[in-house]
Amino acid sequence: MGSDSVRGMGRRRLLGWGGLAAVGVTAGGTQPVGARPAPAGRRGIPRDTRPGGAYDRYVAKLAAEDRFSGVVLLSHRGRTVLSRSYGMADEEKNIRNHDGVAFNLSSAGKPFGAVAVLQLAQRGRLRLSDTVGVHLKGFPEEIADKVTIHHLLSGTSGLNTPEEDPQRVFRSKEEVREFHEEWARQAKPVAPPGTPTDHAGAEVAIPALIVEAVTGMTYWDYVEEHIFRRCGMTGTAFYTRPQWLTDPHIAHAYMRQADGSRVDAVRNLDKGSPDPLQPGKNPARGFIDLPGDGGFATAPDLVRFAHALADGTVLDRPYAELLTAPKIPLAPQGGGLRAARSSPADAAFATYMMPVSLIDGQWLNGRAGVDPGSVASWNIYPDSGWVGVVLGNHDDIPFQEIIEREMSAVLGTT
């Protein structure tokens, strides 16, 4: 598991604020959390979002140039407007990508952990004001008595976690679980609680440990039972490396090497990323994603999750709104649109693992993840009822530009 970085696009960095791409076939008519009637002049289906429109043509051109492999989806008020799949899920077995293929989420899976905590809060099993020490023993006093669950979920804990060993190869769930707990307990205060710390590793790891302590279940089992199954996300799970190697419905991750070739990261554990910022890192080294992070999902399943936030399936409405509500002001990023616009977003805020921006008078909740060989983004546009997903299994694609084009098409800014 990596951490989001303010120094550049690291292994699991949130890209701008455009990373919550979810699109596909879901319950008809259900709108995302906080959906309101679209502003005058913004109702209906923008031309650029339709089949044959600007966004469709752009992604098709990338695929034809070998610059995109994966799935894009656009859904409006529960109905699929655009669904496209390109490239190979497994080149060796000649399996093509399609909307039933699950992709590595990386940091785009972090919101599931926040939902798990809020489920326990609404059931009275914990309070967001609880300090770490209420539920976990063995942490130093400056963490146990001063850092709250709210601090952790909002990215304001003031904690830092040491870098992982990029060469470590895990062999079992138990080994991953033991390493995760030990790693979480190495967190150190680097600033007072309440200081923005960009969702450092501890802010993902410790809430997952709290979920396990409160429920008596592993984080993976809890999320699969109480979130994925409840939402009908049948193609989504915390798959293990052996499953990744054998299941034809999981996209392999193809890393671009320094010599220009691509390598299948799942079949070549000895190959690492050529990126000097993340030397040796290979997503397949983990037997299963560390609790609180990652997982694999199909594009339609991410749409199902987005709509389950709105209809009370996974959270009562007040808690669903709490998940996505602005918490801490951030420097405006323009939702990834700054390069194409004369002005940035009106405002940007940290939330509980799902950053939100105000762009052209509309809210946008987004989450993205990057691993060597894979990218994932899902965006929720609650004011107009759109959900957008980008899932890819090549790491040399113009990821942020694709997200920008999606936003431009949905918001009508092209």
mmCIF file of C-alpha atoms in Angstrom:
data_model
loop_
_atom_site.group_PDB
_atom_site.id
_atom_site.type_symbol
_atom_site.label_atom_id
_atom_site.label_comp_id
_atom_site.label_asym_id
_atom_site.label_seq_id
_atom_site.Cartn_x
_atom_site.Cartn_y
_atom_site.Cartn_z
ATOM 1 C CA MET A 1 0.000 0.000 0.000
ATOM 2 C CA GLY A 2 1.268 3.411 -0.896
ATOM 3 C CA SER A 3 0.253 6.839 0.259
ATOM 4 C CA ASP A 4 -1.098 9.835 -1.575
ATOM 5 C CA SER A 5 1.736 12.269 -2.206
ATOM 6 C CA VAL A 6 1.881 16.032 -2.577
ATOM 7 C CA ARG A 7 5.232 15.735 -4.340
ATOM 8 C CA GLY A 8 3.990 14.190 -7.553
ATOM 9 C CA MET A 9 1.988 11.326 -8.937
ATOM 10 C CA GLY A 10 3.097 8.467 -6.732
ATOM 11 C CA ARG A 11 1.899 4.900 -6.660
ATOM 12 C CA ARG A 12 -1.488 5.644 -5.138
ATOM 13 C CA ARG A 13 -1.852 9.359 -5.537
ATOM 14 C CA LEU A 14 -5.166 11.125 -5.817
ATOM 15 C CA LEU A 15 -5.039 12.894 -9.178
ATOM 16 C CA GLY A 16 -6.417 16.401 -8.830
ATOM 17 C CA TRP A 17 -9.904 15.856 -7.495
ATOM 18 C CA GLY A 18 -11.152 13.807 -10.452
ATOM 19 C CA GLY A 19 -10.945 10.263 -9.374
ATOM 20 C CA LEU A 20 -14.319 8.757 -8.627
ATOM 21 C CA ALA A 21 -15.260 7.407 -11.964
ATOM 22 C CA ALA A 22 -18.289 5.225 -11.871
ATOM 23 C CA VAL A 23 -20.625 4.511 -14.697
ATOM 24 C CA GLY A 24 -22.790 1.755 -15.992
ATOM 25 C CA VAL A 25 -26.091 -0.060 -15.520
ATOM 26 C CA THR A 26 -27.654 0.607 -12.122
ATOM 27 C CA ALA A 27 -31.027 0.992 -10.513
ATOM 28 C CA GLY A 28 -33.027 3.150 -12.873
ATOM 29 C CA GLY A 29 -33.568 6.732 -11.857
ATOM 30 C CA THR A 30 -31.689 6.713 -8.555
ATOM 31 C CA GLN A 31 -29.462 9.767 -8.174
ATOM 32 C CA PRO A 32 -26.175 10.081 -6.306
ATOM 33 C CA VAL A 33 -25.959 11.530 -2.797
ATOM 34 C CA GLY A 34 -27.105 15.130 -2.538
ATOM 35 C CA ALA A 35 -28.477 15.165 -6.099
ATOM 36 C CA ARG A 36 -30.525 18.250 -6.855
ATOM 37 C CA PRO A 37 -32.298 19.403 -10.012
ATOM 38 C CA ALA A 38 -29.713 20.446 -12.583
ATOM 39 C CA PRO A 39 -29.248 24.221 -13.016
ATOM 40 C CA ALA A 40 -31.143 25.843 -15.832
ATOM 41 C CA GLY A 41 -29.539 25.064 -19.164
ATOM 42 C CA ARG A 42 -27.753 21.953 -17.820
ATOM 43 C CA ARG A 43 -30.582 19.410 -18.019
ATOM 44 C CA GLY A 44 -30.498 16.630 -20.543
ATOM 45 C CA ILE A 45 -27.616 14.785 -22.159
ATOM 46 C CA PRO A 46 -24.713 16.970 -23.354
ATOM 47 C CA ARG A 47 -23.750 16.181 -26.935
ATOM 48 C CA ASP A 48 -20.128 15.441 -26.017
ATOM 49 C CA THR A 49 -21.132 12.611 -23.639
ATOM 50 C CA ARG A 50 -23.053 10.610 -26.259
ATOM 51 C CA PRO A 51 -21.812 7.773 -28.451
ATOM 52 C CA GLY A 52 -19.911 9.406 -31.279
ATOM 53 C CA GLY A 53 -19.474 12.586 -29.210
ATOM 54 C CA ALA A 54 -16.216 14.334 -28.382
ATOM 55 C CA TYR A 55 -15.363 12.175 -25.361
ATOM 56 C CA ASP A 56 -16.122 8.934 -27.188
ATOM 57 C CA ARG A 57 -14.014 9.976 -30.172
ATOM 58 C CA TYR A 58 -11.137 11.076 -27.924
ATOM 59 C CA VAL A 59 -10.899 7.757 -26.059
ATOM 60 C CA ALA A 60 -11.257 5.770 -29.292
ATOM 61 C CA LYS A 61 -8.360 7.724 -30.787
ATOM 62 C CA LEU A 62 -6.192 6.999 -27.739
ATOM 63 C CA ALA A 63 -6.973 3.295 -28.007
ATOM 64 C CA ALA A 64 -6.166 3.258 -31.723
ATOM 65 C CA GLU A 65 -2.786 4.820 -30.898
ATOM 66 C CA ASP A 66 -2.101 2.218 -28.159
ATOM 67 C CA ARG A 67 -2.457 4.937 -25.531
ATOM 68 C CA PHE A 68 -5.445 3.455 -23.674
ATOM 69 C CA SER A 69 -6.475 -0.030 -22.580
ATOM 70 C CA GLY A 70 -9.464 -0.394 -20.308
ATOM 71 C CA VAL A 71 -13.063 0.692 -19.820
ATOM 72 C CA VAL A 72 -14.825 4.070 -19.742
ATOM 73 C CA LEU A 73 -18.443 4.531 -18.686
ATOM 74 C CA LEU A 74 -20.812 7.464 -18.376
ATOM 75 C CA SER A 75 -24.144 7.076 -16.605
ATOM 76 C CA HIS A 76 -26.906 9.683 -16.263
ATOM 77 C CA ARG A 77 -29.607 9.253 -13.614
ATOM 78 C CA GLY A 78 -29.077 5.490 -13.575
ATOM 79 C CA ARG A 79 -28.990 4.920 -17.322
ATOM 80 C CA THR A 80 -25.870 4.153 -19.294
ATOM 81 C CA VAL A 81 -25.092 6.818 -21.877
ATOM 82 C CA LEU A 82 -21.665 5.616 -22.989
ATOM 83 C CA SER A 83 -19.844 2.309 -22.394
ATOM 84 C CA ARG A 84 -16.612 1.496 -24.209
ATOM 85 C CA SER A 85 -13.959 -1.197 -23.712
ATOM 86 C CA TYR A 86 -10.550 -1.363 -25.383
ATOM 87 C CA GLY A 87 -7.446 -3.531 -25.251
ATOM 88 C CA MET A 88 -6.648 -6.830 -23.590
ATOM 89 C CA ALA A 89 -7.347 -7.904 -20.024
ATOM 90 C CA ASP A 90 -4.860 -10.756 -20.448
ATOM 91 C CA GLU A 91 -2.647 -10.694 -23.520
ATOM 92 C CA GLU A 92 -1.221 -14.162 -22.938
ATOM 93 C CA LYS A 93 -4.673 -15.776 -22.840
ATOM 94 C CA ASN A 94 -6.143 -13.434 -25.493
ATOM 95 C CA ILE A 95 -8.892 -12.148 -23.160
ATOM 96 C CA ARG A 96 -10.244 -8.728 -24.099
ATOM 97 C CA ASN A 97 -11.350 -6.005 -21.699
ATOM 98 C CA HIS A 98 -15.110 -5.635 -21.265
ATOM 99 C CA ASP A 99 -17.454 -4.105 -18.707
ATOM 100 C CA GLY A 100 -17.482 -7.325 -16.676
ATOM 101 C CA VAL A 101 -13.726 -7.210 -16.095
ATOM 102 C CA ALA A 102 -12.521 -6.034 -12.667
ATOM 103 C CA PHE A 103 -9.596 -3.593 -12.493
ATOM 104 C CA ASN A 104 -7.152 -2.801 -9.702
ATOM 105 C CA LEU A 105 -8.500 0.240 -7.804
ATOM 106 C CA SER A 106 -5.454 1.241 -5.773
ATOM 107 C CA SER A 107 -6.314 4.464 -3.869
ATOM 108 C CA ALA A 108 -9.713 4.633 -5.577
ATOM 109 C CA GLY A 109 -10.756 1.937 -3.088
ATOM 110 C CA LYS A 110 -10.147 4.109 -0.015
ATOM 111 C CA PRO A 111 -13.776 5.377 0.264
ATOM 112 C CA PHE A 112 -14.946 1.848 1.098
ATOM 113 C CA GLY A 113 -13.032 2.081 4.374
ATOM 114 C CA ALA A 114 -14.700 5.374 5.251
ATOM 115 C CA VAL A 115 -18.125 3.882 4.498
ATOM 116 C CA ALA A 116 -17.333 0.925 6.766
ATOM 117 C CA VAL A 117 -16.492 3.267 9.659
ATOM 118 C CA LEU A 118 -19.638 5.352 9.101
ATOM 119 C CA GLN A 119 -21.778 2.209 9.071
ATOM 120 C CA LEU A 120 -20.447 1.382 12.521
ATOM 121 C CA ALA A 121 -21.026 4.975 13.655
ATOM 122 C CA GLN A 122 -24.673 4.983 12.589
ATOM 123 C CA ARG A 123 -25.157 1.692 14.446
ATOM 124 C CA GLY A 124 -23.685 3.218 17.623
ATOM 125 C CA ARG A 125 -20.645 0.932 17.627
ATOM 126 C CA LEU A 126 -18.261 3.886 17.634
ATOM 127 C CA ARG A 127 -18.195 7.689 17.561
ATOM 128 C CA LEU A 128 -16.269 9.836 15.106
ATOM 129 C CA SER A 129 -14.972 11.764 18.131
ATOM 130 C CA ASP A 130 -13.467 8.581 19.624
ATOM 131 C CA THR A 131 -9.705 8.673 19.938
ATOM 132 C CA VAL A 132 -7.584 5.815 18.642
ATOM 133 C CA GLY A 133 -7.051 4.516 22.179
ATOM 134 C CA VAL A 134 -10.771 3.905 22.694
ATOM 135 C CA HIS A 135 -10.602 0.973 20.295
ATOM 136 C CA LEU A 136 -6.915 0.015 19.919
ATOM 137 C CA LYS A 137 -4.231 -0.661 22.484
ATOM 138 C CA GLY A 138 -0.485 -0.206 22.179
ATOM 139 C CA PHE A 139 -0.323 3.185 20.462
ATOM 140 C CA PRO A 140 1.717 5.954 22.124
ATOM 141 C CA GLU A 141 -0.179 8.466 24.210
ATOM 142 C CA GLU A 142 0.118 11.300 21.667
ATOM 143 C CA ILE A 143 -1.822 9.126 19.201
ATOM 144 C CA ALA A 144 -4.031 7.054 21.508
ATOM 145 C CA ASP A 145 -5.387 10.058 23.455
ATOM 146 C CA LYS A 146 -5.313 12.865 20.881
ATOM 147 C CA VAL A 147 -5.978 11.544 17.369
ATOM 148 C CA THR A 148 -9.661 10.922 16.650
ATOM 149 C CA ILE A 149 -11.408 8.860 13.996
ATOM 150 C CA HIS A 150 -12.538 12.136 12.418
ATOM 151 C CA HIS A 151 -8.910 13.250 12.147
ATOM 152 C CA LEU A 152 -7.998 9.995 10.414
ATOM 153 C CA LEU A 153 -10.871 9.976 7.917
ATOM 154 C CA SER A 154 -10.547 13.658 7.027
ATOM 155 C CA GLY A 155 -6.787 13.503 6.473
ATOM 156 C CA THR A 156 -5.964 15.770 9.403
ATOM 157 C CA SER A 157 -4.292 13.395 11.868
ATOM 158 C CA GLY A 158 -0.844 14.971 11.744
ATOM 159 C CA LEU A 159 0.586 11.432 11.442
ATOM 160 C CA ASN A 160 3.140 9.975 9.086
ATOM 161 C CA THR A 161 3.961 6.343 8.316
ATOM 162 C CA PRO A 162 7.291 4.944 7.128
ATOM 163 C CA GLU A 163 7.661 3.888 3.505
ATOM 164 C CA GLU A 164 6.921 0.271 2.682
ATOM 165 C CA ASP A 165 9.610 -2.126 1.530
ATOM 166 C CA PRO A 166 9.053 -2.187 -2.254
ATOM 167 C CA GLN A 167 10.855 -5.529 -2.628
ATOM 168 C CA ARG A 168 8.689 -7.448 -0.121
ATOM 169 C CA VAL A 169 6.630 -10.287 -1.645
ATOM 170 C CA PHE A 170 3.747 -11.575 0.486
ATOM 171 C CA ARG A 171 2.612 -15.215 0.506
ATOM 172 C CA SER A 172 -0.689 -15.233 2.437
ATOM 173 C CA LYS A 173 -3.529 -13.114 3.790
ATOM 174 C CA GLU A 174 -2.211 -13.694 7.307
ATOM 175 C CA GLU A 175 1.203 -12.334 6.375
ATOM 176 C CA VAL A 176 -0.350 -9.225 4.822
ATOM 177 C CA ARG A 177 -2.577 -8.720 7.882
ATOM 178 C CA GLU A 178 0.320 -9.010 10.346
ATOM 179 C CA PHE A 179 2.496 -6.668 8.318
ATOM 180 C CA HIS A 180 -0.351 -4.136 8.054
ATOM 181 C CA GLU A 181 -0.864 -3.936 11.803
ATOM 182 C CA GLU A 182 2.855 -3.627 12.494
ATOM 183 C CA TRP A 183 3.170 -0.940 9.816
ATOM 184 C CA ALA A 184 0.210 1.043 11.192
ATOM 185 C CA ARG A 185 1.737 1.034 14.664
ATOM 186 C CA GLN A 186 4.895 2.674 13.311
ATOM 187 C CA ALA A 187 2.951 5.896 12.682
ATOM 188 C CA LYS A 188 4.552 9.003 14.205
ATOM 189 C CA PRO A 189 3.087 12.457 14.917
ATOM 190 C CA VAL A 190 4.683 15.052 12.644
ATOM 191 C CA ALA A 191 2.145 17.820 13.331
ATOM 192 C CA PRO A 192 -0.684 18.488 15.817
ATOM 193 C CA PRO A 193 -3.995 16.695 15.218
ATOM 194 C CA GLY A 194 -6.133 18.833 12.943
ATOM 195 C CA THR A 195 -3.235 19.482 10.551
ATOM 196 C CA PRO A 196 -3.912 18.341 6.950
ATOM 197 C CA THR A 197 -1.654 15.378 6.162
ATOM 198 C CA ASP A 198 -2.962 14.303 2.743
ATOM 199 C CA HIS A 199 -4.331 10.916 3.784
ATOM 200 C CA ALA A 200 -1.017 9.464 4.816
ATOM 201 C CA GLY A 201 -0.761 5.708 5.214
ATOM 202 C CA ALA A 202 -1.679 5.781 8.906
ATOM 203 C CA GLU A 203 -4.958 7.505 8.085
ATOM 204 C CA VAL A 204 -5.969 4.534 5.971
ATOM 205 C CA ALA A 205 -4.408 1.776 8.060
ATOM 206 C CA ILE A 206 -5.635 2.740 11.536
ATOM 207 C CA PRO A 207 -9.362 3.071 10.662
ATOM 208 C CA ALA A 208 -9.186 -0.405 9.086
ATOM 209 C CA LEU A 209 -7.757 -1.753 12.348
ATOM 210 C CA ILE A 210 -10.611 -0.058 14.231
ATOM 211 C CA VAL A 211 -13.175 -1.725 11.937
ATOM 212 C CA GLU A 212 -11.578 -5.071 12.735
ATOM 213 C CA ALA A 213 -11.462 -4.394 16.482
ATOM 214 C CA VAL A 214 -15.119 -3.326 16.641
ATOM 215 C CA THR A 215 -16.559 -6.063 14.397
ATOM 216 C CA GLY A 216 -14.272 -9.024 15.088
ATOM 217 C CA MET A 217 -14.022 -9.545 11.309
ATOM 218 C CA THR A 218 -11.142 -8.926 8.949
ATOM 219 C CA TYR A 219 -11.481 -5.636 7.079
ATOM 220 C CA TRP A 220 -11.726 -7.524 3.787
ATOM 221 C CA ASP A 221 -14.571 -9.754 4.983
ATOM 222 C CA TYR A 222 -16.473 -6.859 6.538
ATOM 223 C CA VAL A 223 -16.360 -4.691 3.402
ATOM 224 C CA GLU A 224 -17.215 -7.558 1.071
ATOM 225 C CA GLU A 225 -20.245 -8.547 3.194
ATOM 226 C CA HIS A 226 -21.583 -5.161 4.272
ATOM 227 C CA ILE A 227 -20.722 -3.033 1.228
ATOM 228 C CA PHE A 228 -20.024 -5.060 -1.913
ATOM 229 C CA ARG A 229 -22.730 -7.698 -1.423
ATOM 230 C CA ARG A 230 -25.259 -5.198 -0.125
ATOM 231 C CA CYS A 231 -24.769 -3.072 -3.237
ATOM 232 C CA GLY A 232 -24.976 -6.026 -5.625
ATOM 233 C CA MET A 233 -21.338 -5.506 -6.657
ATOM 234 C CA THR A 234 -20.896 -9.089 -7.831
ATOM 235 C CA GLY A 235 -17.694 -8.421 -9.786
ATOM 236 C CA THR A 236 -15.950 -6.533 -6.990
ATOM 237 C CA ALA A 237 -13.738 -8.049 -4.282
ATOM 238 C CA PHE A 238 -10.366 -8.034 -2.569
ATOM 239 C CA TYR A 239 -8.909 -10.631 -4.896
ATOM 240 C CA THR A 240 -5.673 -12.418 -4.016
ATOM 241 C CA ARG A 241 -2.639 -12.725 -6.280
ATOM 242 C CA PRO A 242 -3.471 -16.377 -7.188
ATOM 243 C CA GLN A 243 -6.953 -15.243 -8.253
ATOM 244 C CA TRP A 244 -5.422 -12.410 -10.280
ATOM 245 C CA LEU A 245 -3.301 -14.972 -12.103
ATOM 246 C CA THR A 246 -6.136 -17.366 -12.924
ATOM 247 C CA ASP A 247 -9.475 -15.516 -13.046
ATOM 248 C CA PRO A 248 -10.306 -14.350 -16.603
ATOM 249 C CA HIS A 249 -12.490 -11.554 -15.212
ATOM 250 C CA ILE A 250 -9.567 -9.645 -13.610
ATOM 251 C CA ALA A 251 -7.485 -7.331 -15.810
ATOM 252 C CA HIS A 252 -3.735 -7.862 -15.650
ATOM 253 C CA ALA A 253 -1.594 -4.766 -15.029
ATOM 254 C CA TYR A 254 0.879 -3.929 -17.799
ATOM 255 C CA MET A 255 3.819 -1.711 -16.812
ATOM 256 C CA ARG A 256 5.809 0.297 -19.360
ATOM 257 C CA GLN A 257 9.530 -0.411 -18.994
ATOM 258 C CA ALA A 258 12.469 1.896 -19.627
ATOM 259 C CA ASP A 259 13.196 0.155 -22.946
ATOM 260 C CA GLY A 260 9.683 0.936 -24.187
ATOM 261 C CA SER A 261 8.280 -2.570 -23.726
ATOM 262 C CA ARG A 262 5.376 -3.483 -21.450
ATOM 263 C CA VAL A 263 5.520 -6.254 -18.874
ATOM 264 C CA ASP A 264 2.686 -8.126 -17.175
ATOM 265 C CA ALA A 265 3.184 -7.176 -13.515
ATOM 266 C CA VAL A 266 1.116 -10.122 -12.307
ATOM 267 C CA ARG A 267 3.257 -12.750 -14.012
ATOM 268 C CA ASN A 268 6.572 -10.978 -13.421
ATOM 269 C CA LEU A 269 7.033 -10.267 -9.726
ATOM 270 C CA ASP A 270 10.694 -9.439 -10.294
ATOM 271 C CA LYS A 271 9.773 -6.496 -12.510
ATOM 272 C CA GLY A 272 9.238 -3.152 -10.836
ATOM 273 C CA SER A 273 8.103 0.256 -11.970
ATOM 274 C CA PRO A 274 10.599 2.243 -14.075
ATOM 275 C CA ASP A 275 9.411 5.398 -12.298
ATOM 276 C CA PRO A 276 12.280 6.725 -10.110
ATOM 277 C CA LEU A 277 9.692 7.965 -7.608
ATOM 278 C CA GLN A 278 8.547 4.411 -6.949
ATOM 279 C CA PRO A 279 11.501 2.087 -7.643
ATOM 280 C CA GLY A 280 10.800 -1.617 -7.573
ATOM 281 C CA LYS A 281 7.100 -1.241 -6.780
ATOM 282 C CA ASN A 282 4.892 -3.877 -8.313
ATOM 283 C CA PRO A 283 1.192 -4.180 -7.390
ATOM 284 C CA ALA A 284 1.302 -7.968 -7.636
ATOM 285 C CA ARG A 285 3.847 -8.221 -4.784
ATOM 286 C CA GLY A 286 0.970 -7.929 -2.332
ATOM 287 C CA PHE A 287 -0.915 -11.202 -1.836
ATOM 288 C CA ILE A 288 -4.018 -9.096 -1.192
ATOM 289 C CA ASP A 289 -4.445 -5.330 -0.816
ATOM 290 C CA LEU A 290 -3.716 -3.977 2.643
ATOM 291 C CA PRO A 291 -6.875 -3.359 4.713
ATOM 292 C CA GLY A 292 -8.328 0.091 4.057
ATOM 293 C CA ASP A 293 -7.067 0.339 0.513
ATOM 294 C CA GLY A 294 -7.373 -1.094 -2.974
ATOM 295 C CA GLY A 295 -9.519 -3.959 -4.158
ATOM 296 C CA PHE A 296 -10.784 -4.713 -7.658
ATOM 297 C CA ALA A 297 -14.013 -3.486 -9.241
ATOM 298 C CA THR A 298 -15.895 -3.441 -12.522
ATOM 299 C CA ALA A 299 -17.118 -0.155 -13.922
ATOM 300 C CA PRO A 300 -20.859 -0.990 -13.552
ATOM 301 C CA ASP A 301 -20.227 -2.041 -9.939
ATOM 302 C CA LEU A 302 -18.754 1.380 -9.150
ATOM 303 C CA VAL A 303 -21.956 2.928 -10.473
ATOM 304 C CA ARG A 304 -23.977 0.621 -8.262
ATOM 305 C CA PHE A 305 -21.956 1.779 -5.283
ATOM 306 C CA ALA A 306 -22.465 5.455 -6.206
ATOM 307 C CA HIS A 307 -26.223 4.987 -6.324
ATOM 308 C CA ALA A 308 -26.273 2.854 -3.180
ATOM 309 C CA LEU A 309 -24.933 5.916 -1.358
ATOM 310 C CA ALA A 310 -28.067 7.778 -2.440
ATOM 311 C CA ASP A 311 -30.794 5.232 -1.780
ATOM 312 C CA GLY A 312 -29.855 4.182 1.753
ATOM 313 C CA THR A 313 -28.440 0.802 0.770
ATOM 314 C CA VAL A 314 -25.095 1.237 2.519
ATOM 315 C CA LEU A 315 -25.587 4.343 4.684
ATOM 316 C CA ASP A 316 -28.552 6.239 6.080
ATOM 317 C CA ARG A 317 -28.845 9.532 4.225
ATOM 318 C CA PRO A 318 -27.358 11.766 6.968
ATOM 319 C CA TYR A 319 -24.267 9.569 7.106
ATOM 320 C CA ALA A 320 -24.025 9.370 3.321
ATOM 321 C CA GLU A 321 -24.067 13.154 3.220
ATOM 322 C CA LEU A 322 -21.477 13.243 6.000
ATOM 323 C CA LEU A 323 -19.197 11.037 3.871
ATOM 324 C CA THR A 324 -19.083 13.500 0.979
ATOM 325 C CA ALA A 325 -19.580 16.804 2.802
ATOM 326 C CA PRO A 326 -16.700 19.339 2.620
ATOM 327 C CA LYS A 327 -14.480 19.185 5.715
ATOM 328 C CA ILE A 328 -11.196 21.043 5.151
ATOM 329 C CA PRO A 329 -10.527 23.681 2.447
ATOM 330 C CA LEU A 330 -7.876 22.713 -0.081
ATOM 331 C CA ALA A 331 -6.018 24.670 -2.728
ATOM 332 C CA PRO A 332 -8.331 24.799 -5.790
ATOM 333 C CA GLN A 333 -7.347 22.246 -8.411
ATOM 334 C CA GLY A 334 -10.038 22.909 -10.989
ATOM 335 C CA GLY A 335 -11.152 19.299 -10.870
ATOM 336 C CA GLY A 336 -8.390 18.539 -13.339
ATOM 337 C CA LEU A 337 -9.692 21.206 -15.684
ATOM 338 C CA ARG A 338 -7.192 23.987 -15.022
ATOM 339 C CA ALA A 339 -5.245 23.341 -18.208
ATOM 340 C CA ALA A 340 -8.396 23.696 -20.292
ATOM 341 C CA ARG A 341 -10.023 26.578 -18.423
ATOM 342 C CA SER A 342 -9.151 30.161 -17.709
ATOM 343 C CA SER A 343 -10.126 29.803 -14.044
ATOM 344 C CA PRO A 344 -9.754 26.982 -11.496
ATOM 345 C CA ALA A 345 -12.524 25.343 -9.485
ATOM 346 C CA ASP A 346 -14.504 27.676 -7.274
ATOM 347 C CA ALA A 347 -13.398 25.663 -4.231
ATOM 348 C CA ALA A 348 -11.984 22.285 -3.223
ATOM 349 C CA PHE A 349 -12.291 20.415 0.066
ATOM 350 C CA ALA A 350 -11.145 17.264 1.821
ATOM 351 C CA THR A 351 -13.943 14.898 2.836
ATOM 352 C CA TYR A 352 -13.908 11.400 4.325
ATOM 353 C CA MET A 353 -11.626 9.881 1.643
ATOM 354 C CA MET A 354 -13.666 11.381 -1.244
ATOM 355 C CA PRO A 355 -12.396 14.885 -2.133
ATOM 356 C CA VAL A 356 -14.974 17.327 -3.467
ATOM 357 C CA SER A 357 -14.688 20.356 -5.748
ATOM 358 C CA LEU A 358 -17.121 23.071 -6.778
ATOM 359 C CA ILE A 359 -16.755 23.581 -10.547
ATOM 360 C CA ASP A 360 -18.912 25.953 -12.574
ATOM 361 C CA GLY A 361 -21.466 25.954 -9.779
ATOM 362 C CA GLN A 362 -21.673 22.150 -9.542
ATOM 363 C CA TRP A 363 -20.312 19.771 -6.913
ATOM 364 C CA LEU A 364 -18.005 16.951 -7.969
ATOM 365 C CA ASN A 365 -16.917 14.122 -5.663
ATOM 366 C CA GLY A 366 -13.960 12.201 -7.050
ATOM 367 C CA ARG A 367 -11.366 9.598 -6.227
ATOM 368 C CA ALA A 368 -8.509 8.192 -8.301
ATOM 369 C CA GLY A 369 -5.786 5.623 -7.877
ATOM 370 C CA VAL A 370 -2.567 4.784 -9.689
ATOM 371 C CA ASP A 371 -0.420 1.667 -9.440
ATOM 372 C CA PRO A 372 2.300 0.472 -11.797
ATOM 373 C CA GLY A 373 0.297 -0.957 -14.685
ATOM 374 C CA SER A 374 -3.147 0.248 -13.618
ATOM 375 C CA VAL A 375 -5.268 3.378 -13.149
ATOM 376 C CA ALA A 376 -8.759 3.917 -11.737
ATOM 377 C CA SER A 377 -11.031 6.952 -11.440
ATOM 378 C CA TRP A 378 -14.657 7.414 -10.466
ATOM 379 C CA ASN A 379 -16.485 10.742 -10.353
ATOM 380 C CA ILE A 380 -19.939 11.550 -8.966
ATOM 381 C CA TYR A 381 -21.692 14.694 -10.255
ATOM 382 C CA PRO A 382 -24.598 14.940 -7.765
ATOM 383 C CA ASP A 383 -26.156 18.138 -9.113
ATOM 384 C CA SER A 384 -26.815 16.678 -12.562
ATOM 385 C CA GLY A 385 -27.067 12.959 -11.810
ATOM 386 C CA TRP A 386 -23.955 11.838 -13.697
ATOM 387 C CA VAL A 387 -21.430 9.193 -12.706
ATOM 388 C CA GLY A 388 -18.207 8.648 -14.658
ATOM 389 C CA VAL A 389 -15.657 5.818 -14.562
ATOM 390 C CA VAL A 390 -12.213 5.320 -16.087
ATOM 391 C CA LEU A 391 -10.471 1.987 -15.456
ATOM 392 C CA GLY A 392 -7.218 1.118 -17.212
ATOM 393 C CA ASN A 393 -4.598 -1.633 -17.177
ATOM 394 C CA HIS A 394 -1.727 0.268 -18.818
ATOM 395 C CA ASP A 395 0.203 2.844 -16.776
ATOM 396 C CA ASP A 396 1.455 4.939 -19.702
ATOM 397 C CA ILE A 397 -1.884 6.473 -20.639
ATOM 398 C CA PRO A 398 -2.715 10.211 -20.369
ATOM 399 C CA PHE A 399 -4.789 9.506 -17.275
ATOM 400 C CA GLN A 400 -5.390 12.995 -15.979
ATOM 401 C CA GLU A 401 -6.208 14.262 -19.459
ATOM 402 C CA ILE A 402 -8.836 11.518 -19.848
ATOM 403 C CA ILE A 403 -10.417 12.597 -16.564
ATOM 404 C CA GLU A 404 -10.375 16.225 -17.744
ATOM 405 C CA ARG A 405 -12.097 15.259 -21.003
ATOM 406 C CA GLU A 406 -14.757 13.346 -19.073
ATOM 407 C CA MET A 407 -15.434 16.359 -16.854
ATOM 408 C CA SER A 408 -15.521 18.725 -19.810
ATOM 409 C CA ALA A 409 -18.050 16.514 -21.582
ATOM 410 C CA VAL A 410 -20.316 16.135 -18.540
ATOM 411 C CA LEU A 411 -20.099 19.780 -17.435
ATOM 412 C CA GLY A 412 -20.450 21.091 -20.994
ATOM 413 C CA THR A 413 -17.229 23.129 -20.873
ATOM 414 C CA THR A 414 -15.756 22.010 -24.210
#
